């Protein structure tokens, strides 16, 4: 598909036309709980208004933001390490964040406020170590970066499982963290992080044309004047920051970052000027729907959302792949 | 080249003296090691069927019991079988005498080796607190493992009676049960049945559903559980679910410092929070299905009084 701004805007409006009803549906409909009618007429009731504004709205926005951040980060990562299996968690960032989140639980469960800070610190530490492991003669070496990330991930996971021995009461919280849950972050945190994530994605979007050239070959891209090494380094930092922010509010939600870029490449080819915005919207939508299922299936009991993303995403992708190959 | 290849293939077919020797040595070691495995002796005992339907041959009067859960330890001490305990878990903190007993590790990760070192003649485990692999391995080492699974008030009483029979303290077990029943008979009648939400974990919200023994405690104390029965006895609850159920009382068995943010967000409008009926209670009293649940019932009843 050739790139035209008008085409982008057209597709963007189609996406928004799908996204807005999905958003409203996930926000307003909840089988087993208060009905839509009651919700829309009951603004005076403090319980109803906190259900809408303090429980559901942050959660749906968290789904959009986390799913979007993970999908964009998977998309860019698959490009910079040139590996279709790359996903945001392969570089060990998620393990770092989880360990950072669990550590305050071991030190004392009262330190709730440190959980998000701890997660972010853990993610950044792992990110820095993996970055320097991946450097070779001052450039990012794809193989080294991947292997370094996998090794760091394995090492930190080992720390996590060792720390389980000391957790006691915090074990359920830790496990929930490792399975992902969109209700863990409070509304104030979510509304602060949303603009930050959007900003990082805009920064990533600046490189979308350069990404297209890098995809044709790093040498080719350098010959036409693209600063390939610098873009790879900066992109790595952006991607890590996106993953760290996503993980530190919602825990580890797998699969969105892996499958959404692959699905969208089937529709938009390899033009990142389309892929980046639509990965964000697609990832966000998948996670919103998956989270809706997680909370609606057995209300008031909740299912782990990370299981549902894979449950929905994997068959869809396989069907798509088979349909296109025939 | 040709010669070399021939030689190497020859080596493979006809083993040298050393190869034969090592093969024979290896076989011998294997036979020796397999003959070392422990033989089960037939000790005199009674055959009892435990909570998961297994036949267990228990000694007539077990003298070295390992308890793998705090509620089992409490039951054993309450019926006067404290001196028959050989080992307890790290979490067995009540009564004080339990703290002096040898430790065998945690609930989910008990140390089999330190258990075997105590040479127990009976191991008591819970069905949902201890891993089945540990009891299976202890069983294969020839030690009788008896599983209990008290998940209601009646089952707690039955379990106490059963453990009394196993250890030879039937009469004390009966008097423990009698005093538990007496405690619940002395309760004051509440004017109305308050709805109660048990808060077992804050992030995520975890509660006790209908069908757990906590549910019975709430009923006995004069209230009722707002969480319906579901696939799990201790499910993760949606935040909105708690808001919609809007209980009169939140029962919070926890020793940790409360999260200051917990009741400031969406939960500030809950009936229980507004009327100050969030009861932070001793988790050991409420969460151990043993003799002290009667005290938990009495405690909750007195808190629910208007």
Coordinates of C-alpha atoms in Angstrom, one line a residue:
Chain A
X1 CA 0.0 0.0 0.0
X2 CA 1.5 3.3 -1.0
X3 CA 1.5 6.0 1.6
X4 CA -0.7 9.0 1.4
X5 CA -1.7 11.3 4.3
X6 CA -5.3 11.1 3.1
X7 CA -5.2 7.3 3.2
X8 CA -3.8 7.4 6.7
X9 CA -6.6 9.8 7.8
X10 CA -9.2 7.7 6.1
X11 CA -8.0 4.5 7.8
X12 CA -7.6 6.3 11.1
X13 CA -11.2 7.5 11.0
X14 CA -12.4 3.9 10.2
X15 CA -10.4 2.6 13.1
X16 CA -11.9 5.3 15.4
X17 CA -15.4 4.4 14.2
X18 CA -14.8 0.8 15.4
X19 CA -12.9 1.8 18.5
X20 CA -15.4 4.3 19.9
X21 CA -18.3 1.8 20.1
X22 CA -16.0 -0.9 21.5
X23 CA -14.8 1.6 24.1
X24 CA -18.3 2.6 25.1
X25 CA -19.4 -1.0 25.1
X26 CA -16.6 -2.0 27.5
X27 CA -17.3 1.0 29.6
X28 CA -21.0 0.7 29.9
X29 CA -22.0 -2.9 29.6
X30 CA -21.2 -5.3 32.4
X31 CA -23.5 -8.4 32.7
X32 CA -24.4 -9.2 36.3
X33 CA -23.8 -5.7 37.5
X34 CA -25.7 -2.4 37.2
X35 CA -27.5 -1.9 33.9
X36 CA -26.6 0.7 31.3
X37 CA -29.8 2.6 32.1
X38 CA -29.1 2.8 35.8
X39 CA -25.6 3.9 35.1
X40 CA -26.5 6.7 32.8
X41 CA -29.3 8.0 34.9
X42 CA -27.7 7.5 38.3
X43 CA -25.1 10.2 38.4
X44 CA -26.2 11.4 41.8
X45 CA -25.7 8.0 43.4
X46 CA -22.2 8.0 44.8
X47 CA -21.8 4.2 44.3
X48 CA -22.9 4.3 40.7
X49 CA -20.7 7.2 39.8
X50 CA -17.7 5.6 41.4
X51 CA -18.4 2.4 39.5
X52 CA -18.4 4.4 36.3
X53 CA -15.7 7.0 36.8
X54 CA -13.3 5.4 39.3
X55 CA -13.5 1.7 38.5
X56 CA -14.5 1.2 34.9
X57 CA -13.2 4.3 33.1
X58 CA -9.6 4.0 34.4
X59 CA -9.7 0.3 33.6
X60 CA -10.9 0.7 30.0
X61 CA -8.3 3.5 29.5
X62 CA -5.7 1.3 31.1
X63 CA -6.6 -1.4 28.6
X64 CA -6.3 0.9 25.6
X65 CA -3.0 2.4 26.9
X66 CA -1.3 -0.9 28.0
X67 CA -2.4 -2.8 25.0
X68 CA -1.4 0.0 22.7
X69 CA 2.0 0.5 24.3
X70 CA 2.8 -3.3 24.2
X71 CA 1.7 -3.6 20.6
X72 CA 3.9 -0.6 19.4
X73 CA 6.8 -1.8 21.5
X74 CA 6.5 -5.3 20.0
X75 CA 6.3 -3.8 16.5
X76 CA 9.4 -1.7 16.8
X77 CA 11.3 -4.4 18.6
X78 CA 10.6 -7.0 15.9
X79 CA 12.1 -4.4 13.5
X80 CA 15.2 -3.4 15.4
X81 CA 16.3 -6.9 16.3
X82 CA 15.0 -8.3 13.0
X83 CA 13.3 -11.2 14.6
X84 CA 9.6 -12.1 14.1
X85 CA 9.5 -13.8 17.6
X86 CA 10.6 -10.6 19.4
X87 CA 8.1 -9.2 21.8
X88 CA 8.3 -6.6 24.6
X89 CA 9.0 -9.2 27.3
X90 CA 11.8 -11.0 25.5
X91 CA 14.4 -8.4 26.6
X92 CA 13.8 -9.2 30.3
X93 CA 12.2 -5.9 31.0
X94 CA 9.0 -7.4 32.3
X95 CA 10.9 -9.7 34.7
X96 CA 12.8 -6.7 36.0
X97 CA 9.6 -4.8 36.5
X98 CA 8.0 -7.8 38.3
X99 CA 10.9 -8.3 40.6
X100 CA 10.9 -4.6 41.4
X101 CA 7.2 -4.8 42.1
X102 CA 7.5 -7.9 44.3
X103 CA 10.5 -6.8 46.3
X104 CA 8.4 -4.2 48.3
X105 CA 6.0 -7.1 49.1
X106 CA 8.8 -9.0 50.6
X107 CA 10.1 -6.1 52.6
X108 CA 6.7 -5.3 54.0
X109 CA 3.2 -5.3 52.5
X110 CA 2.5 -1.8 53.7
X111 CA 4.7 -0.2 51.0
X112 CA 2.0 -0.2 48.4
X113 CA 3.1 3.1 47.0
X114 CA 6.5 1.7 46.2
X115 CA 5.1 -1.0 44.0
X116 CA 4.9 1.1 40.8
X117 CA 8.1 2.9 41.6
X118 CA 9.8 -0.4 42.3
X119 CA 8.5 -1.9 39.1
X120 CA 9.8 1.0 37.1
X121 CA 13.2 1.0 38.8
X122 CA 13.5 -2.8 38.2
X123 CA 12.6 -2.4 34.5
X124 CA 15.1 0.4 34.0
X125 CA 17.9 -1.5 35.7
X126 CA 17.4 -4.5 33.5
X127 CA 17.1 -2.3 30.5
X128 CA 20.4 -0.6 31.1
X129 CA 22.2 -3.9 31.7
X130 CA 20.7 -5.5 28.5
X131 CA 21.6 -2.3 26.5
X132 CA 25.3 -2.5 27.5
X133 CA 25.3 -6.2 26.9
X134 CA 24.0 -5.6 23.4
X135 CA 26.6 -3.0 22.4
X136 CA 29.4 -4.2 20.3
X137 CA 32.0 -1.7 19.0
X138 CA 29.5 1.0 20.0
X139 CA 26.7 -0.4 17.9
X140 CA 23.7 -2.5 18.9
X141 CA 24.3 -6.1 17.9
X142 CA 20.9 -7.7 17.4
X143 CA 22.0 -11.2 18.4
X144 CA 23.8 -10.0 21.5
X145 CA 20.9 -7.7 22.5
X146 CA 18.4 -10.6 22.2
X147 CA 20.6 -13.2 24.0
X148 CA 21.5 -10.7 26.7
X149 CA 17.8 -9.9 27.2
X150 CA 16.8 -13.5 27.4
X151 CA 19.6 -14.2 29.9
X152 CA 18.7 -11.3 32.1
X153 CA 15.1 -12.3 31.9
X154 CA 16.0 -15.8 33.1
X155 CA 18.2 -14.5 35.8
X156 CA 15.6 -12.1 37.2
X157 CA 12.9 -14.8 36.9
X158 CA 15.1 -17.0 39.0
X159 CA 15.2 -14.2 41.6
X160 CA 11.4 -13.9 41.5
X161 CA 10.9 -17.6 42.1
X162 CA 13.4 -17.6 44.9
X163 CA 11.7 -14.7 46.5
X164 CA 8.4 -16.6 46.5
X165 CA 9.7 -18.5 49.4
X166 CA 9.7 -15.4 51.5
X167 CA 6.4 -14.0 50.3
X168 CA 3.8 -15.7 52.5
X169 CA 0.7 -13.5 52.4
X170 CA 2.0 -11.5 49.4
X171 CA 2.0 -14.5 47.2
X172 CA -1.4 -14.0 45.7
X173 CA -0.6 -10.4 44.8
X174 CA 2.7 -11.5 43.3
X175 CA 1.0 -14.1 41.2
X176 CA -1.7 -11.7 40.0
X177 CA 1.1 -9.4 39.0
X178 CA 2.8 -12.1 37.0
X179 CA -0.5 -13.0 35.2
X180 CA -1.5 -9.3 34.6
X181 CA -4.5 -7.5 35.9
X182 CA -5.8 -4.1 34.7
X183 CA -7.3 -3.2 38.0
X184 CA -4.0 -3.0 39.9
X185 CA -3.2 0.6 38.9
X186 CA -5.1 3.4 40.6
X187 CA -6.9 6.0 38.5
X188 CA -4.5 8.8 39.2
X189 CA -1.6 6.7 38.1
X190 CA -3.3 5.7 34.9
X191 CA -4.4 9.2 34.0
X192 CA -0.8 10.4 34.5
X193 CA 0.8 7.7 32.5
X194 CA -1.6 7.9 29.5
X195 CA -0.3 11.1 28.1
X196 CA 3.3 10.0 28.7
X197 CA 2.7 6.8 26.7
X198 CA 1.1 8.8 23.9
X199 CA 4.0 11.1 23.8
X200 CA 6.5 8.3 23.5
X201 CA 4.5 6.8 20.7
X202 CA 4.5 10.1 18.9
X203 CA 8.3 10.2 19.3
X204 CA 8.5 6.7 17.9
X205 CA 6.3 7.7 15.0
X206 CA 8.8 10.3 14.0
X207 CA 11.1 7.4 12.9
X208 CA 8.4 5.5 11.0
X209 CA 9.9 6.4 7.5
X210 CA 13.4 5.5 8.7
X211 CA 12.1 2.2 10.0
X212 CA 10.8 1.4 6.5
X213 CA 14.3 2.0 5.1
X214 CA 16.0 0.0 7.9
X215 CA 13.7 -2.9 7.1
X216 CA 15.1 -3.1 3.6
X217 CA 18.6 -3.5 5.1
X218 CA 20.7 -1.7 7.6
X219 CA 23.5 -1.0 5.0
X220 CA 21.1 0.3 2.4
X221 CA 19.5 2.6 5.0
X222 CA 23.0 3.9 6.1
X223 CA 23.9 4.6 2.5
X224 CA 20.8 6.8 2.0
X225 CA 21.8 8.8 5.0
X226 CA 19.7 7.2 7.8
X227 CA 21.6 7.2 11.1
X228 CA 20.8 3.5 11.7
X229 CA 22.8 3.0 14.9
X230 CA 21.4 6.1 16.6
X231 CA 17.9 5.2 15.6
X232 CA 18.2 1.7 16.9
X233 CA 19.6 2.9 20.2
X234 CA 16.9 5.5 20.7
X235 CA 14.2 3.1 19.6
X236 CA 15.4 0.6 22.1
X237 CA 15.1 3.2 24.9
X238 CA 11.6 4.2 23.8
X239 CA 10.4 0.6 23.5
X240 CA 11.8 -0.3 26.9
X241 CA 10.2 2.7 28.4
X242 CA 6.8 1.8 26.9
X243 CA 7.1 -1.8 28.2
X244 CA 8.2 -0.6 31.6
X245 CA 5.3 1.8 31.9
X246 CA 2.8 -0.9 30.7
X247 CA 4.2 -3.5 33.1
X248 CA 4.5 -1.3 36.1
X249 CA 0.7 -0.5 36.2
X250 CA -0.8 -3.8 35.0
X251 CA 1.7 -6.6 35.5
X252 CA 2.7 -9.0 32.7
X253 CA 0.1 -9.2 30.0
X254 CA 1.5 -11.5 27.3
X255 CA 0.8 -11.9 23.6
X256 CA -0.6 -8.5 22.7
X257 CA 2.9 -7.3 21.8
X258 CA 3.7 -10.4 19.7
X259 CA 0.5 -10.9 17.7
X260 CA -0.9 -7.4 17.0
X261 CA 2.1 -6.3 14.8
X262 CA 1.9 -9.6 12.9
X263 CA -1.8 -9.3 12.3
X264 CA -1.5 -5.7 11.1
X265 CA 1.4 -6.4 8.8
X266 CA -1.0 -8.8 7.0
X267 CA -3.2 -5.7 6.2
X268 CA -0.8 -2.8 5.9
X269 CA 2.4 -4.5 4.6
X270 CA 5.6 -3.1 6.0
X271 CA 4.9 0.6 6.1
X272 CA 5.4 1.8 9.6
X273 CA 3.6 5.0 9.0
X274 CA 0.5 2.9 9.0
X275 CA 1.7 0.2 11.4
X276 CA 2.6 2.4 14.4
X277 CA -0.8 4.2 14.9
X278 CA -2.9 1.1 14.0
X279 CA -0.8 -1.2 16.2
X280 CA -1.5 1.2 19.1
X281 CA -5.3 1.2 18.4
X282 CA -5.4 -2.6 17.6
X283 CA -3.4 -3.6 20.7
X284 CA -5.5 -1.3 22.8
X285 CA -8.7 -2.7 21.4
X286 CA -7.7 -6.3 21.9
X287 CA -6.7 -5.7 25.5
X288 CA -9.9 -3.8 26.2
X289 CA -12.0 -6.7 24.8
X290 CA -9.9 -9.3 26.6
X291 CA -10.3 -7.4 29.9
X292 CA -14.0 -7.1 29.3
X293 CA -14.2 -10.8 29.0
X294 CA -12.0 -11.3 32.0
X295 CA -14.4 -9.3 34.2
X296 CA -17.7 -10.2 32.5
X297 CA -17.3 -14.0 32.2
X298 CA -17.8 -14.9 35.8
X299 CA -18.8 -11.5 37.4
X300 CA -18.0 -10.7 40.3
X301 CA -15.1 -13.2 40.0
X302 CA -12.3 -12.2 37.8
X303 CA -10.2 -14.2 35.3
X304 CA -6.5 -13.5 34.5
X305 CA -6.6 -11.2 31.4
X306 CA -3.2 -12.4 30.1
X307 CA -4.7 -15.8 29.4
X308 CA -7.6 -14.3 27.5
X309 CA -5.4 -12.2 25.1
X310 CA -3.6 -15.4 24.0
X311 CA -6.8 -17.3 23.9
X312 CA -8.3 -14.8 21.5
X313 CA -5.2 -13.7 19.6
X314 CA -3.6 -17.0 18.7
X315 CA -6.6 -18.7 16.8
X316 CA -7.3 -15.4 15.1
X317 CA -3.8 -15.1 13.8
X318 CA -3.6 -18.7 12.7
X319 CA -6.9 -18.4 10.8
X320 CA -5.6 -15.2 9.2
X321 CA -2.3 -16.9 8.2
X322 CA -4.1 -19.9 6.6
X323 CA -6.6 -17.7 4.8
X324 CA -3.9 -15.6 3.2
X325 CA -1.7 -18.6 2.2
X326 CA -4.5 -20.2 0.2
Chain B
X1 CA 42.3 -44.0 6.2
X2 CA 40.7 -47.4 5.4
X3 CA 42.5 -49.1 8.3
X4 CA 41.5 -46.5 10.8
X5 CA 37.9 -46.8 10.0
X6 CA 38.0 -50.6 10.3
X7 CA 39.7 -50.4 13.6
X8 CA 37.1 -48.0 15.1
X9 CA 34.2 -50.1 14.0
X10 CA 35.9 -53.1 15.4
X11 CA 36.1 -51.3 18.7
X12 CA 32.5 -50.8 18.8
X13 CA 31.5 -54.4 18.2
X14 CA 33.9 -56.3 20.5
X15 CA 34.3 -54.5 23.9
X16 CA 37.7 -54.4 25.4
X17 CA 38.5 -55.8 28.8
X18 CA 38.1 -52.4 30.5
X19 CA 34.8 -51.8 28.8
X20 CA 33.5 -55.2 30.0
X21 CA 34.7 -54.5 33.5
X22 CA 33.0 -51.1 33.6
X23 CA 29.8 -52.5 32.2
X24 CA 29.8 -55.3 34.9
X25 CA 30.6 -52.7 37.6
X26 CA 27.8 -50.5 36.4
X27 CA 25.3 -53.4 36.4
X28 CA 26.4 -54.4 39.9
X29 CA 26.0 -50.9 41.2
X30 CA 22.5 -50.6 39.7
X31 CA 21.4 -53.9 41.3
X32 CA 23.0 -52.8 44.6
X33 CA 21.2 -49.5 44.6
X34 CA 17.8 -50.9 43.8
X35 CA 18.1 -53.4 46.6
X36 CA 18.8 -50.6 49.0
X37 CA 15.3 -49.1 48.7
X38 CA 13.4 -49.1 52.0
X39 CA 11.2 -52.1 52.7
X40 CA 7.8 -51.4 54.1
X41 CA 7.2 -53.1 57.4
X42 CA 3.7 -54.1 58.5
X43 CA 3.1 -52.3 61.7
X44 CA 0.0 -53.0 63.8
X45 CA -2.6 -50.3 63.2
X46 CA -6.1 -49.4 62.4
X47 CA -7.3 -48.6 58.9
X48 CA -9.0 -45.2 58.7
X49 CA -10.4 -43.4 55.6
X50 CA -9.3 -39.8 55.3
X51 CA -11.0 -36.7 53.8
X52 CA -9.8 -37.5 50.3
X53 CA -11.0 -41.1 50.5
X54 CA -7.8 -42.8 51.0
X55 CA -7.3 -45.8 53.3
X56 CA -4.6 -45.0 55.8
X57 CA -3.1 -47.5 58.3
X58 CA -2.6 -45.4 61.4
X59 CA -0.7 -46.7 64.5
X60 CA -2.9 -47.5 67.5
X61 CA -1.5 -44.6 69.4
X62 CA 0.8 -42.4 67.3
X63 CA 3.5 -40.8 69.4
X64 CA 5.4 -38.9 66.8
X65 CA 3.0 -36.8 64.8
X66 CA 4.0 -34.2 62.3
X67 CA 1.4 -31.5 61.7
X68 CA 1.7 -29.7 58.4
X69 CA -0.8 -26.9 59.1
X70 CA -1.4 -24.4 62.0
X71 CA -5.0 -25.5 62.4
X72 CA -3.9 -29.2 62.9
X73 CA -1.4 -28.1 65.5
X74 CA -4.1 -26.1 67.3
X75 CA -6.4 -29.1 67.2
X76 CA -3.7 -31.4 68.5
X77 CA -2.9 -29.1 71.4
X78 CA -6.5 -28.4 72.2
X79 CA -7.3 -32.1 72.6
X80 CA -4.3 -32.7 74.8
X81 CA -2.2 -34.4 72.2
X82 CA 0.5 -31.8 72.3
X83 CA 3.2 -34.1 73.7
X84 CA 2.6 -36.5 70.7
X85 CA 3.7 -33.8 68.2
X86 CA 7.1 -34.4 66.7
X87 CA 7.2 -31.5 64.3
X88 CA 5.2 -28.4 63.1
X89 CA 5.4 -25.9 60.3
X90 CA 6.9 -22.4 60.5
X91 CA 3.4 -21.0 60.7
X92 CA 2.4 -22.9 63.8
X93 CA 2.5 -20.1 66.3
X94 CA -0.4 -21.1 68.6
X95 CA -0.4 -22.1 71.4
X96 CA 3.0 -20.9 72.7
X97 CA 4.1 -24.5 73.3
X98 CA 3.9 -25.1 69.5
X99 CA 6.8 -22.6 69.0
X100 CA 9.2 -24.9 70.8
X101 CA 8.5 -27.9 68.5
X102 CA 10.9 -28.8 65.7
X103 CA 10.1 -27.0 62.4
X104 CA 9.6 -28.8 59.1
X105 CA 9.3 -25.7 56.8
X106 CA 6.4 -23.9 55.3
X107 CA 2.9 -25.0 54.2
X108 CA 3.5 -25.2 50.5
X109 CA 7.2 -26.1 50.8
X110 CA 7.7 -28.4 53.7
X111 CA 11.1 -30.0 53.8
X112 CA 10.7 -33.8 53.3
X113 CA 14.1 -34.6 54.6
X114 CA 13.7 -32.8 57.9
X115 CA 10.3 -34.4 58.2
X116 CA 11.8 -37.9 57.7
X117 CA 14.7 -37.1 60.2
X118 CA 12.0 -36.7 62.9
X119 CA 11.0 -40.3 62.3
X120 CA 7.3 -39.6 62.5
X121 CA 4.7 -42.4 62.8
X122 CA 1.9 -40.2 61.4
X123 CA 1.8 -37.1 59.2
X124 CA -1.3 -34.9 59.3
X125 CA -1.9 -32.7 56.2
X126 CA -4.6 -30.5 54.8
X127 CA -6.1 -31.1 51.4
X128 CA -5.8 -27.6 50.0
X129 CA -2.9 -26.1 52.0
X130 CA -0.2 -28.7 51.4
X131 CA 1.1 -30.0 48.1
X132 CA 0.0 -33.5 47.3
X133 CA 3.4 -34.4 46.0
X134 CA 4.9 -34.1 49.5
X135 CA 2.3 -36.5 51.1
X136 CA 2.8 -38.9 48.2
X137 CA 6.5 -39.0 48.8
X138 CA 6.1 -39.4 52.5
X139 CA 3.7 -42.2 51.9
X140 CA 6.2 -44.0 49.6
X141 CA 8.7 -43.7 52.4
X142 CA 6.4 -45.8 54.5
X143 CA 4.9 -43.1 56.7
X144 CA 1.1 -43.0 57.0
X145 CA -0.2 -39.6 55.8
X146 CA -3.7 -38.6 56.9
X147 CA -5.4 -35.8 55.0
X148 CA -8.0 -33.6 56.5
X149 CA -10.2 -31.0 54.7
X150 CA -12.5 -29.1 57.0
X151 CA -14.4 -26.7 54.8
X152 CA -17.4 -26.0 57.0
X153 CA -18.3 -25.6 60.7
X154 CA -19.6 -29.1 60.9
X155 CA -16.6 -30.5 59.2
X156 CA -14.3 -28.7 61.6
X157 CA -16.1 -30.4 64.5
X158 CA -16.0 -33.7 62.7
X159 CA -12.3 -33.3 62.0
X160 CA -11.6 -32.5 65.7
X161 CA -13.4 -35.7 66.7
X162 CA -11.5 -37.7 64.0
X163 CA -8.1 -36.4 65.2
X164 CA -9.2 -37.2 68.7
X165 CA -9.9 -40.8 67.7
X166 CA -6.6 -41.1 65.7
X167 CA -4.5 -39.9 68.7
X168 CA -6.4 -41.6 71.5
X169 CA -8.0 -38.5 72.9
X170 CA -11.6 -39.1 72.1
X171 CA -13.0 -37.7 75.4
X172 CA -11.0 -34.5 75.3
X173 CA -12.0 -34.0 71.6
X174 CA -15.6 -34.3 72.7
X175 CA -15.2 -31.7 75.4
X176 CA -13.5 -29.4 73.0
X177 CA -16.4 -29.7 70.6
X178 CA -18.9 -29.3 73.4
X179 CA -17.2 -26.0 74.5
X180 CA -17.1 -24.8 70.9
X181 CA -20.9 -25.4 70.6
X182 CA -21.5 -23.7 73.9
X183 CA -19.7 -20.6 72.8
X184 CA -21.8 -20.3 69.8
X185 CA -25.0 -20.8 71.8
X186 CA -24.3 -17.9 74.0
X187 CA -24.3 -15.4 71.2
X188 CA -26.6 -12.4 71.1
X189 CA -29.4 -12.3 68.5
X190 CA -29.0 -9.5 66.0
X191 CA -32.0 -7.4 65.0
X192 CA -31.1 -7.9 61.3
X193 CA -28.7 -10.0 59.3
X194 CA -25.9 -7.7 58.1
X195 CA -24.2 -8.5 54.8
X196 CA -20.5 -9.1 55.2
X197 CA -17.6 -9.1 52.7
X198 CA -14.4 -10.8 53.8
X199 CA -11.4 -9.0 52.6
X200 CA -8.5 -11.5 52.4
X201 CA -6.3 -9.5 50.0
X202 CA -6.4 -6.0 48.9
X203 CA -4.7 -6.0 45.5
X204 CA -6.3 -7.8 43.9
X205 CA -9.4 -8.1 46.0
X206 CA -9.7 -11.7 47.2
X207 CA -12.6 -12.9 49.3
X208 CA -14.2 -16.0 50.6
X209 CA -17.1 -17.3 48.6
X210 CA -20.0 -19.4 49.8
X211 CA -18.8 -22.9 50.5
X212 CA -15.8 -21.9 52.4
X213 CA -15.6 -22.4 56.2
X214 CA -15.4 -18.6 56.6
X215 CA -18.9 -18.4 55.1
X216 CA -20.1 -20.6 58.0
X217 CA -18.4 -18.3 60.6
X218 CA -20.3 -15.3 59.1
X219 CA -23.6 -17.2 59.3
X220 CA -23.0 -18.5 62.8
X221 CA -22.1 -14.9 64.0
X222 CA -25.5 -13.7 62.6
X223 CA -24.5 -12.2 59.3
X224 CA -24.3 -13.5 55.7
X225 CA -21.7 -13.6 53.0
X226 CA -22.2 -11.3 50.0
X227 CA -20.0 -13.3 47.7
X228 CA -21.9 -16.0 45.9
X229 CA -20.5 -19.4 45.4
X230 CA -18.4 -19.8 42.3
X231 CA -15.7 -22.0 40.8
X232 CA -13.2 -21.0 43.5
X233 CA -13.6 -20.9 47.2
X234 CA -11.3 -17.9 47.5
X235 CA -11.9 -16.0 44.2
X236 CA -10.4 -12.7 42.9
X237 CA -13.2 -10.2 43.1
X238 CA -13.8 -7.4 40.6
X239 CA -13.6 -3.9 42.3
X240 CA -17.0 -3.1 40.8
X241 CA -18.3 -6.3 42.2
X242 CA -17.6 -5.1 45.7
X243 CA -19.2 -1.7 45.0
X244 CA -22.3 -3.4 43.6
X245 CA -22.6 -5.8 46.5
X246 CA -22.1 -2.8 48.8
X247 CA -21.9 -4.8 52.1
X248 CA -22.9 -3.5 55.5
X249 CA -19.7 -4.8 57.0
X250 CA -16.2 -5.5 55.8
X251 CA -14.3 -8.2 57.7
X252 CA -10.6 -7.8 57.2
X253 CA -8.4 -10.5 58.8
X254 CA -5.0 -8.9 58.5
X255 CA -2.0 -8.1 60.6
X256 CA -0.4 -5.8 58.0
X257 CA -0.5 -2.1 58.2
X258 CA -3.5 -1.0 56.1
X259 CA -2.9 0.6 52.7
X260 CA -3.9 4.2 53.4
X261 CA -5.2 4.5 49.8
X262 CA -7.5 1.5 50.0
X263 CA -10.6 3.2 51.3
X264 CA -10.0 6.6 49.7
X265 CA -10.6 5.7 46.1
X266 CA -13.9 4.3 44.8
X267 CA -14.4 2.4 48.0
X268 CA -15.0 5.5 50.1
X269 CA -18.7 5.4 49.3
X270 CA -19.3 1.9 50.5
X271 CA -21.8 1.5 53.2
X272 CA -19.4 -0.3 55.5
X273 CA -16.7 2.3 55.0
X274 CA -19.1 5.3 55.6
X275 CA -20.5 3.8 58.8
X276 CA -17.0 2.7 60.0
X277 CA -17.8 -1.0 59.9
X278 CA -14.5 -2.2 58.5
X279 CA -13.4 -4.6 61.2
X280 CA -9.7 -5.4 61.1
X281 CA -9.4 -8.7 63.0
X282 CA -6.8 -11.2 64.0
X283 CA -6.2 -13.4 61.0
X284 CA -5.0 -16.4 63.1
X285 CA -8.3 -16.5 64.8
X286 CA -10.5 -16.3 61.7
X287 CA -8.5 -18.1 59.1
X288 CA -7.6 -21.3 60.8
X289 CA -10.3 -23.9 60.7
X290 CA -9.6 -25.3 64.1
X291 CA -10.9 -25.0 67.7
X292 CA -10.6 -21.2 67.8
X293 CA -13.2 -20.6 65.1
X294 CA -15.7 -20.6 67.9
X295 CA -13.9 -17.6 69.4
X296 CA -13.9 -16.0 66.0
X297 CA -17.7 -16.5 65.8
X298 CA -18.1 -14.9 69.3
X299 CA -15.8 -12.1 68.4
X300 CA -17.6 -11.3 65.1
X301 CA -21.0 -11.5 66.9
X302 CA -20.0 -9.0 69.5
X303 CA -18.6 -6.7 66.8
X304 CA -21.9 -6.9 64.8
X305 CA -24.0 -5.9 67.8
X306 CA -25.6 -2.5 67.1

